[in-house]
XYZ file of C-alpha atoms in Angstrom:
683
model
C -151.187 35.517 -47.724
C -147.716 34.843 -46.468
C -146.498 35.364 -42.906
C -142.829 35.353 -42.220
C -141.799 34.394 -38.671
C -138.091 34.133 -38.273
C -136.961 31.629 -40.862
C -140.329 29.979 -41.641
C -143.001 31.307 -43.904
C -146.621 30.300 -43.451
C -149.276 30.562 -46.107
C -152.713 30.950 -44.626
C -155.778 30.899 -46.795
C -158.127 33.847 -46.460
C -160.730 33.091 -43.841
C -163.411 35.279 -42.376
C -163.859 35.575 -38.685
C -167.183 34.144 -37.556
C -167.879 37.191 -35.421
C -167.422 39.482 -38.319
C -169.697 37.322 -40.427
C -172.433 37.661 -37.858
C -172.035 41.400 -37.831
C -172.112 41.491 -41.569
C -175.401 39.735 -41.462
C -176.822 42.569 -39.387
C -175.480 45.466 -41.534
C -175.386 44.345 -45.097
C -174.914 47.740 -46.602
C -172.028 49.036 -44.398
C -168.502 48.488 -45.656
C -166.199 45.935 -43.935
C -163.137 47.139 -42.105
C -159.864 45.441 -43.135
C -158.611 42.777 -40.687
C -155.553 43.524 -38.653
C -152.411 41.395 -39.169
C -152.215 40.166 -35.509
C -155.649 38.926 -35.623
C -155.009 37.015 -38.770
C -151.938 35.433 -37.256
C -153.867 34.236 -34.219
C -156.539 32.723 -36.380
C -153.995 30.828 -38.376
C -152.364 29.469 -35.243
C -155.666 28.305 -33.876
C -156.445 26.570 -37.124
C -153.140 24.796 -37.061
C -153.720 23.630 -33.512
C -157.079 22.268 -34.445
C -155.607 20.380 -37.349
C -152.967 18.923 -35.070
C -155.573 17.932 -32.588
C -157.593 16.332 -35.306
C -154.559 14.431 -36.516
C -153.783 13.335 -32.983
C -157.326 12.252 -32.483
C -157.243 10.398 -35.790
C -154.016 8.719 -34.780
C -155.496 7.837 -31.422
C -158.592 6.519 -33.120
C -156.463 4.546 -35.543
C -154.368 3.231 -32.678
C -157.505 2.362 -30.763
C -158.935 0.698 -33.846
C -155.700 -1.203 -34.329
C -155.737 -2.184 -30.670
C -159.369 -3.200 -31.011
C -158.553 -5.177 -34.139
C -155.634 -6.810 -32.341
C -157.883 -7.595 -29.397
C -160.501 -8.956 -31.770
C -157.848 -11.028 -33.507
C -156.652 -12.248 -30.138
C -160.233 -13.051 -29.175
C -160.719 -14.828 -32.479
C -157.524 -16.766 -31.905
C -158.720 -17.619 -28.414
C -162.087 -18.668 -29.773
C -160.409 -20.758 -32.465
C -158.184 -22.338 -29.849
C -161.196 -23.000 -27.672
C -163.025 -24.482 -30.657
C -160.019 -26.637 -31.430
C -159.903 -27.716 -27.807
C -163.611 -28.485 -27.919
C -163.139 -30.458 -31.139
C -160.275 -32.357 -29.552
C -162.448 -33.045 -26.519
C -165.276 -34.221 -28.786
C -162.843 -36.455 -30.662
C -161.586 -37.842 -27.368
C -165.179 -38.428 -26.257
C -165.937 -40.186 -29.563
C -162.829 -42.309 -29.145
C -163.900 -43.155 -25.605
C -167.380 -44.030 -26.855
C -165.894 -46.214 -29.589
C -163.674 -47.897 -27.003
C -166.699 -48.480 -24.780
C -168.635 -49.898 -27.742
C -165.732 -52.179 -28.598
C -165.535 -53.269 -24.969
C -169.270 -53.981 -24.982
C -168.909 -55.909 -28.226
C -166.014 -57.888 -26.764
C -168.110 -58.591 -23.693
C -171.026 -59.671 -25.883
C -168.723 -61.930 -27.855
C -167.337 -63.418 -24.676
C -170.707 -63.732 -22.998
C -172.434 -64.773 -26.217
C -175.636 -63.309 -27.683
C -178.287 -62.292 -25.192
C -181.057 -64.809 -25.270
C -184.437 -63.411 -26.163
C -187.525 -65.024 -24.715
C -188.872 -67.082 -27.603
C -191.630 -69.663 -27.373
C -190.676 -73.022 -28.799
C -193.572 -74.535 -30.812
C -192.711 -77.956 -29.366
C -192.834 -76.839 -25.733
C -195.589 -77.411 -23.181
C -196.120 -73.645 -22.885
C -197.159 -73.448 -26.531
C -199.554 -76.368 -26.118
C -201.107 -74.810 -23.000
C -201.566 -71.521 -24.830
C -203.321 -73.351 -27.659
C -205.699 -74.831 -25.089
C -206.381 -71.358 -23.681
C -206.998 -69.713 -27.074
C -209.251 -72.582 -28.159
C -211.799 -71.599 -25.483
C -212.697 -68.158 -26.989
C -212.744 -69.677 -30.473
C -215.266 -72.289 -29.327
C -217.262 -69.589 -27.526
C -217.548 -67.416 -30.636
C -218.388 -70.352 -32.902
C -221.270 -71.488 -30.675
C -222.697 -68.317 -29.092
C -222.616 -65.690 -31.862
C -225.071 -67.616 -34.050
C -227.251 -68.520 -31.046
C -227.463 -64.903 -29.823
C -228.209 -63.680 -33.351
C -231.107 -66.125 -33.854
C -232.590 -66.229 -30.336
C -233.243 -62.602 -29.301
C -234.227 -63.468 -25.743
C -230.804 -65.006 -25.197
C -229.176 -61.713 -26.256
C -231.416 -59.436 -24.139
C -231.588 -61.438 -20.902
C -227.799 -61.796 -20.448
C -226.507 -58.670 -22.179
C -223.924 -57.690 -19.541
C -222.404 -61.175 -19.380
C -222.136 -61.298 -23.172
C -220.287 -57.975 -23.270
C -217.855 -59.110 -20.572
C -217.187 -62.430 -22.338
C -216.896 -60.772 -25.762
C -214.250 -58.267 -24.709
C -212.414 -60.852 -22.661
C -212.185 -62.967 -25.821
C -210.954 -59.910 -27.738
C -208.168 -59.419 -25.184
C -207.159 -63.042 -25.601
C -207.134 -62.564 -29.387
C -204.797 -59.553 -29.034
C -202.585 -61.533 -26.663
C -202.506 -64.333 -29.214
C -201.181 -61.942 -31.859
C -198.410 -60.851 -29.473
C -197.770 -64.501 -28.676
C -197.353 -65.280 -32.369
C -194.722 -62.547 -32.743
C -192.582 -64.335 -30.150
C -193.167 -67.861 -31.424
C -190.022 -69.328 -32.945
C -189.748 -71.309 -36.145
C -187.143 -73.659 -37.566
C -184.720 -72.518 -40.244
C -182.048 -74.994 -41.389
C -182.906 -77.137 -38.398
C -182.306 -74.326 -35.839
C -184.836 -72.306 -33.842
C -184.850 -68.662 -34.957
C -184.653 -66.252 -31.990
C -184.284 -62.878 -33.693
C -187.119 -60.426 -32.911
C -187.135 -58.825 -36.339
C -187.142 -62.140 -38.176
C -189.927 -63.493 -35.963
C -192.038 -60.398 -36.527
C -191.408 -60.488 -40.286
C -192.240 -64.193 -40.433
C -195.592 -63.561 -38.744
C -196.530 -60.406 -40.680
C -195.750 -62.070 -44.021
C -198.011 -65.024 -43.275
C -201.626 -65.334 -44.391
C -202.705 -65.959 -40.796
C -201.633 -62.410 -39.860
C -204.149 -60.977 -42.334
C -206.901 -63.157 -40.903
C -205.944 -62.062 -37.387
C -206.059 -58.402 -38.383
C -209.496 -58.853 -39.974
C -210.727 -60.668 -36.878
C -209.653 -57.699 -34.714
C -211.536 -55.040 -36.706
C -213.712 -53.226 -34.114
C -217.094 -54.034 -35.638
C -218.724 -53.418 -32.225
C -218.903 -49.740 -33.237
C -221.894 -50.726 -35.363
C -223.836 -51.273 -32.118
C -224.255 -47.462 -31.942
C -225.850 -47.398 -35.386
C -227.825 -50.666 -35.463
C -228.531 -51.259 -31.791
C -227.731 -54.108 -29.427
C -229.982 -56.655 -31.188
C -227.361 -57.552 -33.828
C -224.560 -59.643 -32.313
C -223.874 -61.051 -35.791
C -221.719 -57.984 -36.457
C -218.994 -59.896 -34.563
C -218.911 -62.586 -37.275
C -215.294 -61.661 -38.067
C -214.235 -63.269 -34.756
C -214.780 -66.694 -36.329
C -211.603 -66.371 -38.420
C -209.431 -67.783 -35.613
C -210.665 -71.314 -36.329
C -207.156 -72.391 -37.357
C -206.007 -72.212 -33.727
C -208.629 -74.761 -32.669
C -207.621 -77.190 -35.435
C -203.949 -76.822 -34.434
C -204.810 -77.665 -30.830
C -206.721 -80.778 -31.882
C -203.831 -81.965 -34.081
C -201.319 -81.511 -31.262
C -203.586 -83.325 -28.807
C -204.036 -86.220 -31.215
C -200.272 -86.739 -31.522
C -199.637 -86.349 -27.786
C -202.388 -88.588 -26.430
C -201.942 -92.295 -25.818
C -205.444 -92.984 -27.145
C -205.561 -91.282 -30.560
C -208.514 -93.281 -31.889
C -210.778 -92.322 -28.984
C -209.707 -88.690 -29.361
C -210.554 -88.762 -33.081
C -214.044 -90.089 -32.321
C -214.602 -87.340 -29.724
C -213.502 -84.566 -32.111
C -215.732 -85.984 -34.850
C -218.748 -85.999 -32.529
C -217.973 -82.410 -31.500
C -217.879 -81.259 -35.143
C -221.236 -82.941 -35.789
C -222.797 -81.283 -32.729
C -221.580 -77.839 -33.872
C -223.078 -78.395 -37.348
C -226.396 -79.510 -35.832
C -226.323 -76.451 -33.512
C -225.818 -74.052 -36.428
C -228.551 -75.739 -38.434
C -230.982 -75.474 -35.475
C -230.303 -71.732 -35.090
C -230.736 -71.122 -38.830
C -233.991 -73.149 -38.798
C -235.422 -70.988 -35.999
C -234.511 -67.707 -37.734
C -235.882 -69.074 -41.045
C -239.169 -69.944 -39.302
C -239.238 -66.426 -37.864
C -238.853 -64.876 -41.317
C -241.723 -67.005 -42.701
C -243.884 -66.665 -39.600
C -244.185 -68.882 -36.546
C -247.054 -71.355 -36.857
C -247.857 -70.363 -40.467
C -247.594 -74.023 -41.538
C -246.706 -77.335 -39.854
C -243.096 -77.260 -41.142
C -242.003 -74.084 -39.328
C -241.656 -73.570 -35.584
C -245.041 -73.489 -33.792
C -246.703 -70.241 -32.807
C -245.313 -68.411 -29.785
C -248.836 -67.739 -28.480
C -248.937 -71.273 -27.178
C -247.415 -71.274 -23.671
C -245.494 -74.489 -24.295
C -243.440 -73.037 -27.160
C -242.777 -69.562 -25.766
C -239.973 -70.525 -23.421
C -236.349 -70.014 -24.552
C -235.256 -73.520 -23.586
C -238.206 -75.026 -25.544
C -237.322 -72.934 -28.611
C -233.734 -74.172 -28.685
C -234.522 -77.793 -27.780
C -237.254 -78.047 -30.444
C -234.965 -76.534 -33.116
C -232.100 -78.826 -32.094
C -234.393 -81.859 -32.236
C -235.637 -80.914 -35.726
C -232.052 -80.298 -36.932
C -230.877 -83.674 -35.587
C -233.737 -85.562 -37.267
C -233.104 -83.813 -40.580
C -229.316 -84.095 -40.740
C -229.148 -87.679 -39.513
C -232.110 -88.655 -41.784
C -233.695 -90.491 -38.843
C -237.379 -90.120 -38.088
C -240.064 -88.115 -39.850
C -240.561 -84.356 -39.951
C -243.539 -82.385 -41.358
C -243.305 -81.910 -45.090
C -242.532 -78.384 -46.327
C -245.165 -76.333 -48.186
C -243.334 -73.289 -49.557
C -240.620 -73.284 -52.230
C -238.087 -71.779 -49.845
C -238.892 -74.517 -47.326
C -238.328 -77.171 -49.990
C -234.924 -75.729 -50.903
C -233.910 -75.467 -47.267
C -234.998 -79.044 -46.627
C -233.094 -80.371 -49.670
C -229.939 -78.568 -48.586
C -230.265 -80.069 -45.110
C -230.700 -83.540 -46.551
C -227.528 -83.180 -48.631
C -225.563 -82.011 -45.619
C -227.050 -84.883 -43.615
C -225.942 -87.441 -46.199
C -222.388 -86.096 -46.068
C -222.414 -86.154 -42.266
C -223.739 -89.702 -42.187
C -221.080 -90.849 -44.675
C -218.270 -89.209 -42.705
C -219.521 -90.685 -39.441
C -219.726 -94.216 -40.801
C -216.419 -94.029 -42.674
C -214.387 -92.461 -39.859
C -215.759 -94.681 -37.135
C -215.169 -97.789 -39.252
C -211.535 -96.830 -39.901
C -210.984 -95.933 -36.255
C -212.370 -99.247 -35.034
C -210.274 -101.139 -37.572
C -207.164 -99.218 -36.461
C -207.939 -99.932 -32.829
C -208.168 -103.662 -33.519
C -205.355 -103.832 -36.097
C -202.785 -105.284 -33.692
C -205.251 -107.803 -32.295
C -206.345 -108.867 -35.773
C -202.735 -109.353 -36.872
C -201.938 -111.371 -33.746
C -205.065 -113.480 -34.182
C -204.060 -114.177 -37.786
C -200.747 -115.594 -36.549
C -202.527 -117.874 -34.073
C -204.933 -119.078 -36.754
C -202.073 -119.894 -39.120
C -200.218 -121.861 -36.444
C -203.400 -123.711 -35.429
C -204.040 -124.655 -39.032
C -200.433 -125.822 -39.435
C -200.563 -127.980 -36.279
C -203.897 -129.462 -37.359
C -202.542 -130.355 -40.812
C -199.310 -131.856 -39.374
C -201.207 -133.799 -36.683
C -199.402 -132.255 -33.714
C -200.252 -133.754 -30.335
C -202.936 -132.089 -28.243
C -200.600 -131.391 -25.316
C -198.124 -129.530 -27.512
C -200.962 -127.657 -29.207
C -202.277 -126.503 -25.820
C -198.799 -125.356 -24.805
C -198.462 -123.295 -27.979
C -201.881 -121.661 -27.486
C -201.118 -120.893 -23.833
C -197.812 -119.320 -24.874
C -199.648 -117.028 -27.306
C -202.226 -116.153 -24.623
C -199.430 -115.219 -22.224
C -197.851 -112.938 -24.840
C -201.138 -111.153 -25.569
C -202.304 -110.732 -21.977
C -198.891 -109.413 -20.841
C -198.531 -107.154 -23.936
C -195.390 -108.875 -25.182
C -196.618 -109.814 -28.623
C -194.850 -106.947 -30.397
C -191.520 -107.509 -32.093
C -189.131 -104.813 -30.884
C -187.109 -104.747 -34.081
C -190.231 -104.436 -36.193
C -191.569 -101.567 -34.059
C -188.286 -99.621 -33.882
C -187.102 -100.128 -37.453
C -188.543 -96.765 -38.600
C -186.463 -94.827 -36.063
C -182.925 -93.601 -36.806
C -180.030 -95.501 -35.256
C -179.346 -92.891 -32.572
C -182.916 -92.824 -31.251
C -183.110 -96.605 -31.452
C -179.892 -96.847 -29.434
C -181.199 -94.409 -26.806
C -184.421 -96.400 -26.413
C -182.428 -99.634 -26.201
C -180.118 -98.153 -23.566
C -183.075 -96.916 -21.568
C -184.696 -100.357 -21.648
C -181.831 -102.896 -21.678
C -178.611 -101.221 -20.511
C -179.080 -101.986 -16.808
C -179.585 -105.675 -17.503
C -176.534 -105.795 -19.816
C -174.262 -104.193 -17.189
C -175.087 -107.001 -14.768
C -172.959 -109.383 -16.869
C -169.448 -109.519 -15.393
C -167.543 -109.554 -18.663
C -169.414 -106.468 -19.974
C -169.092 -104.405 -16.777
C -166.001 -102.392 -17.841
C -166.579 -102.231 -21.615
C -166.689 -99.054 -23.666
C -169.957 -97.169 -23.982
C -169.983 -97.535 -27.780
C -169.700 -101.316 -27.557
C -172.511 -101.483 -25.001
C -174.739 -99.386 -27.285
C -174.172 -101.783 -30.176
C -174.771 -104.820 -27.972
C -178.003 -103.251 -26.690
C -179.251 -103.028 -30.271
C -178.465 -106.737 -30.788
C -180.365 -107.980 -27.718
C -183.452 -109.995 -28.625
C -186.248 -110.718 -26.115
C -187.435 -114.316 -25.864
C -190.255 -115.822 -23.797
C -190.171 -119.427 -22.551
C -193.154 -121.323 -21.203
C -193.086 -123.613 -18.111
C -190.959 -126.738 -18.595
C -189.102 -125.464 -21.669
C -185.364 -126.205 -21.812
C -183.302 -123.138 -22.625
C -180.203 -125.286 -23.189
C -179.109 -128.883 -22.605
C -175.784 -130.295 -21.552
C -173.508 -130.915 -24.551
C -175.314 -128.526 -26.932
C -173.193 -126.158 -28.983
C -173.402 -122.687 -27.474
C -174.211 -120.043 -30.063
C -175.816 -117.475 -27.747
C -175.818 -116.208 -24.197
C -178.898 -115.370 -22.085
C -179.739 -112.680 -19.513
C -182.787 -113.243 -17.292
C -185.152 -110.265 -17.166
C -188.127 -111.881 -15.400
C -188.880 -115.380 -14.222
C -187.084 -118.327 -12.602
C -184.760 -120.865 -14.251
C -183.562 -124.128 -12.682
C -180.228 -125.850 -13.273
C -181.270 -129.533 -13.332
C -179.562 -132.891 -13.692
C -179.867 -135.147 -16.713
C -183.010 -136.733 -15.263
C -184.751 -133.353 -15.279
C -185.984 -133.681 -11.691
C -183.149 -132.870 -9.301
C -182.364 -129.144 -9.104
C -178.869 -127.881 -8.327
C -179.752 -124.177 -8.109
C -182.339 -121.604 -9.220
C -181.457 -118.515 -11.319
C -183.487 -115.339 -10.839
C -183.788 -111.830 -12.291
C -180.470 -110.406 -13.483
C -178.698 -113.750 -13.756
C -176.903 -114.759 -16.958
C -175.274 -117.808 -18.495
C -173.542 -118.927 -21.695
C -171.173 -115.950 -21.903
C -168.008 -118.111 -22.100
C -169.229 -120.264 -24.978
C -169.612 -117.308 -27.375
C -166.069 -115.940 -26.856
C -164.074 -118.845 -28.448
C -161.439 -118.862 -25.696
C -158.492 -121.068 -26.624
C -157.695 -123.853 -24.166
C -161.234 -124.185 -22.822
C -161.859 -127.781 -21.804
C -165.582 -127.489 -22.510
C -165.019 -125.786 -25.855
C -168.293 -124.355 -27.172
C -170.410 -127.023 -25.488
C -172.985 -126.389 -22.773
C -172.026 -127.752 -19.377
C -175.480 -127.814 -17.696
C -179.202 -128.316 -18.278
C -181.282 -125.163 -17.708
C -185.070 -125.290 -17.675
C -187.770 -122.672 -17.162
C -189.873 -123.145 -14.026
C -192.672 -120.788 -15.085
C -193.050 -118.194 -17.814
C -189.699 -116.409 -18.101
C -188.510 -113.436 -20.168
C -184.903 -113.568 -21.333
C -182.613 -111.448 -23.474
C -180.577 -113.346 -26.040
C -177.226 -112.232 -27.541
C -175.915 -114.403 -30.364
C -172.278 -115.180 -31.066
C -172.394 -113.663 -34.559
C -173.809 -110.369 -33.252
C -171.124 -110.169 -30.553
C -168.315 -110.823 -33.040
C -169.763 -108.260 -35.445
C -169.759 -105.657 -32.670
C -166.223 -106.585 -31.553
C -164.716 -106.099 -35.038
C -164.737 -102.338 -34.422
C -163.429 -102.699 -30.855
C -160.340 -105.012 -30.907
C -159.173 -103.817 -27.475
C -162.522 -104.756 -25.967
C -162.262 -108.161 -27.611
C -158.893 -108.895 -25.974
C -160.194 -107.620 -22.645
C -163.275 -109.862 -22.840
C -161.110 -112.876 -23.722
C -158.816 -112.152 -20.746
C -161.809 -111.890 -18.419
C -163.265 -115.133 -19.746
C -159.874 -116.864 -19.355
C -159.670 -115.698 -15.737
C -163.146 -117.095 -15.037
C -162.183 -120.435 -16.581
C -158.956 -120.516 -14.558
C -160.911 -120.025 -11.334
C -163.227 -122.869 -12.242
C -160.335 -125.044 -13.493
C -161.840 -125.387 -16.968
C -158.892 -124.190 -19.038
C -155.858 -126.094 -20.320
C -152.703 -123.973 -20.276
C -150.453 -126.554 -21.993
C -149.397 -125.018 -25.359
C -149.111 -128.494 -26.923
C -152.818 -129.081 -26.416
C -153.831 -125.692 -27.764
C -155.185 -126.169 -31.224
C -155.736 -123.299 -33.576
C -159.291 -122.445 -34.376
C -160.457 -123.463 -37.838
C -162.197 -120.159 -38.429
C -159.047 -118.227 -37.555
C -157.051 -120.338 -39.980
C -159.640 -119.818 -42.704
C -159.644 -116.090 -42.119
C -155.861 -115.928 -42.289
C -155.751 -117.966 -45.492
C -158.411 -115.742 -47.035
C -156.456 -112.644 -46.092
C -153.254 -114.034 -47.608
C -155.102 -115.004 -50.760
C -156.678 -111.542 -51.065
C -153.279 -109.855 -50.606
C -151.777 -112.146 -53.277
C -154.531 -111.196 -55.702
C -153.910 -107.517 -55.023
C -150.175 -107.975 -55.644
C -150.844 -109.729 -58.943
C -153.112 -106.951 -60.173
C -150.554 -104.309 -59.165
C -147.765 -106.197 -60.994
C -149.880 -106.413 -64.136
C -150.502 -102.675 -64.036
C -146.791 -101.978 -63.548
C -145.840 -104.182 -66.529
C -148.438 -102.514 -68.726
C -147.161 -99.075 -67.756
C -143.590 -100.208 -68.463
C -144.507 -101.415 -71.954
C -146.354 -98.195 -72.724
C -143.482 -96.002 -71.613
C -140.989 -98.096 -73.616
C -143.082 -97.702 -76.770
C -143.451 -93.966 -76.193
C -139.710 -93.582 -75.845
C -139.088 -95.501 -79.056
C -141.554 -93.337 -80.937
C -139.919 -90.159 -79.667
C -136.466 -91.405 -80.625
C -137.774 -92.268 -84.105
C -139.233 -88.764 -84.489
C -135.933 -87.190 -83.463
C -134.073 -89.313 -86.020
C -136.539 -88.239 -88.724
C -135.939 -84.606 -87.912
C -132.184 -85.288 -88.065
C -132.535 -86.867 -91.540
C -131.520 -90.383 -90.645
C -133.179 -93.557 -91.916
C -135.783 -95.133 -89.633
C -136.916 -98.079 -91.720
C -135.983 -100.807 -89.285
C -137.689 -99.084 -86.381
C -140.855 -98.580 -88.428
C -140.853 -102.259 -89.337
C -140.405 -103.143 -85.655
C -143.312 -100.876 -84.742
C -145.520 -102.524 -87.366
C -144.534 -105.964 -86.086
C -145.293 -104.857 -82.519
C -148.734 -103.629 -83.592
C -149.412 -106.940 -85.327
C -148.343 -108.815 -82.205
C -150.655 -106.657 -80.098
C -153.538 -107.361 -82.462
C -152.782 -111.082 -82.463
C -152.396 -111.286 -78.662
C -156.133 -111.205 -77.780
C -156.852 -113.804 -80.473
C -154.165 -116.100 -78.991
C -155.634 -115.593 -75.507
C -159.080 -116.580 -76.779
C -157.666 -119.686 -78.429
C -155.851 -120.641 -75.233
C -159.061 -120.184 -73.220
C -161.016 -122.411 -75.596
C -158.251 -125.039 -75.404
C -158.332 -124.936 -71.588
C -162.103 -125.369 -71.606
C -161.801 -128.329 -73.921
C -159.156 -129.870 -71.665
C -161.376 -129.378 -68.609
C -164.261 -131.016 -70.461
C -162.055 -133.988 -71.387
C -160.664 -134.349 -67.838
C -164.116 -134.514 -66.224
C -165.303 -137.676 -67.993
C -161.899 -139.264 -67.328
C -162.340 -138.567 -63.610
C -165.838 -140.032 -63.758
C -164.503 -143.176 -65.458
C -161.770 -143.689 -62.858
C -164.032 -144.761 -59.975
C -165.832 -147.178 -62.307
C -162.479 -148.728 -63.243
C -161.532 -148.887 -59.563
C -164.793 -150.639 -58.760
C -164.280 -153.395 -61.344
C -161.248 -155.100 -59.749
C -162.930 -154.858 -56.354
C -166.022 -156.567 -57.716
C -163.947 -159.263 -59.380
């Protein structure tokens, strides 16, 4: 249907009015009236308006959706920006953390590694802990077997046993913790890393024994009852700690032989204790009083007491293991086997006792026996050589003084097994104060003093002995440690002065100072009033030490020269100064050695020159051959040179033989010359 309005034409599809449709539903059979044109026009307009509205609404919805999408995009962008900001913040935080870590590392490097508390096995703390852990080990080794065999002992003191048992268990746990912090040496350094210490302990066999010893076997008390303390037998596996304590004590004590005897007796007592407990339980299994061999019947009042049970069993065990005394003979087969086993153990114990005690006594008297052997040898020598009785008495008294005052040991012999550094430290601790008392050594270097300390030799002089006499050649100097020395006249009676502790003499004679009027001679008589201990330093030892310290040598010579100038014992006239023979010999030897070195170097240079000359000739000959020229003359020269080289050693041998023959002919001629010289004198 077309509707023309002015210039526009509208086509409207046929559409029924809803009101009419409702009416048609009421009267189906009545005919429909035709719609009027106005009405149709209005309907079309309304439809168009609705469509417009719908389009507007769609546009609005689309716009809203677009706005929502834009807002969502904006929100997403904001969220992304926020996420990026958060990531940047996290990165900044990570960077700050890394900077802090680096700062901490730098601080740790500057401050050094933090020291962890580690127990040094050589410290006193470790030794004291060994003493503490030895007590529960000894308790378990003695009381578990006794409580298992003697039931009254277990029942009467049950509470105390439980307290002691669990106290020992706590000490065992503490010992395991203690082991995890005990250091060990690796490449000579003490390891202090926790992980390495823990790994070192857990990988050891002792860790497995410790774990087995800490298995809670006391739970079996609920199943078996309180009459079975032998379920704690796993606590005996800590025996290694007790042995370690005994070894440390033996090395630390000043009386090792006595300590060895005490530990041996303790081991024997523990074995006898175990054997006594096993004997009582064995008698219980057979029946008390069933035969004379077993423990008597408990019906008798004498043998029913706990103390009598243990004392009787201990007595029987001691008699059996030491094979001393008589015990009732066994009657049953099991008794025979038990008795034989005890006898075998007793024989081993007796052998160990005798052998160990014999070696200990011999070690205790080793020094005395060695010293007595020296005295016997000297006595025998003096008896064979018919030495006077007075001198023999003096020698014996000197030996007695050494032994009674504990000065018989040779320091060098005792300290020879130590390294040089430890030997020097011991020498400085013992002798450095006395060496510093000497004026000429007061300002010397520490290294020189250490070497001189090692060269000091102790000497003991008896009453009336002369340390030096006037006019003797001085080859050593002396420092008085203990005793009194008198400077006496030639008659040996008049005393000029007395030297005491810390005095010294003879230091000038060992320095070889040029211009000394006395030279190397002693200028006084020095005699010991009583027994005196001196330190001796020889001239050779001093010169050997001064070879490495030339500045100290010049300083010592200057000091000695000043002392001689004060005393007026030096001649400063250069005409009277004579060179020392030893210095001249040393200089001549040095010149001779340098000459020998020069000769050997010249020989090597000449040999190298000849070799290079021959090599050059050979190369030139090869070049000429390649060029096609004749090289006959050069080849002949080379052959002649080879022949000369081969003949040279033969000529040298011939010359050597001729020289030997000449020397042999000259010797008898020289021997004949004095005989010829004697003849005219005799005529």
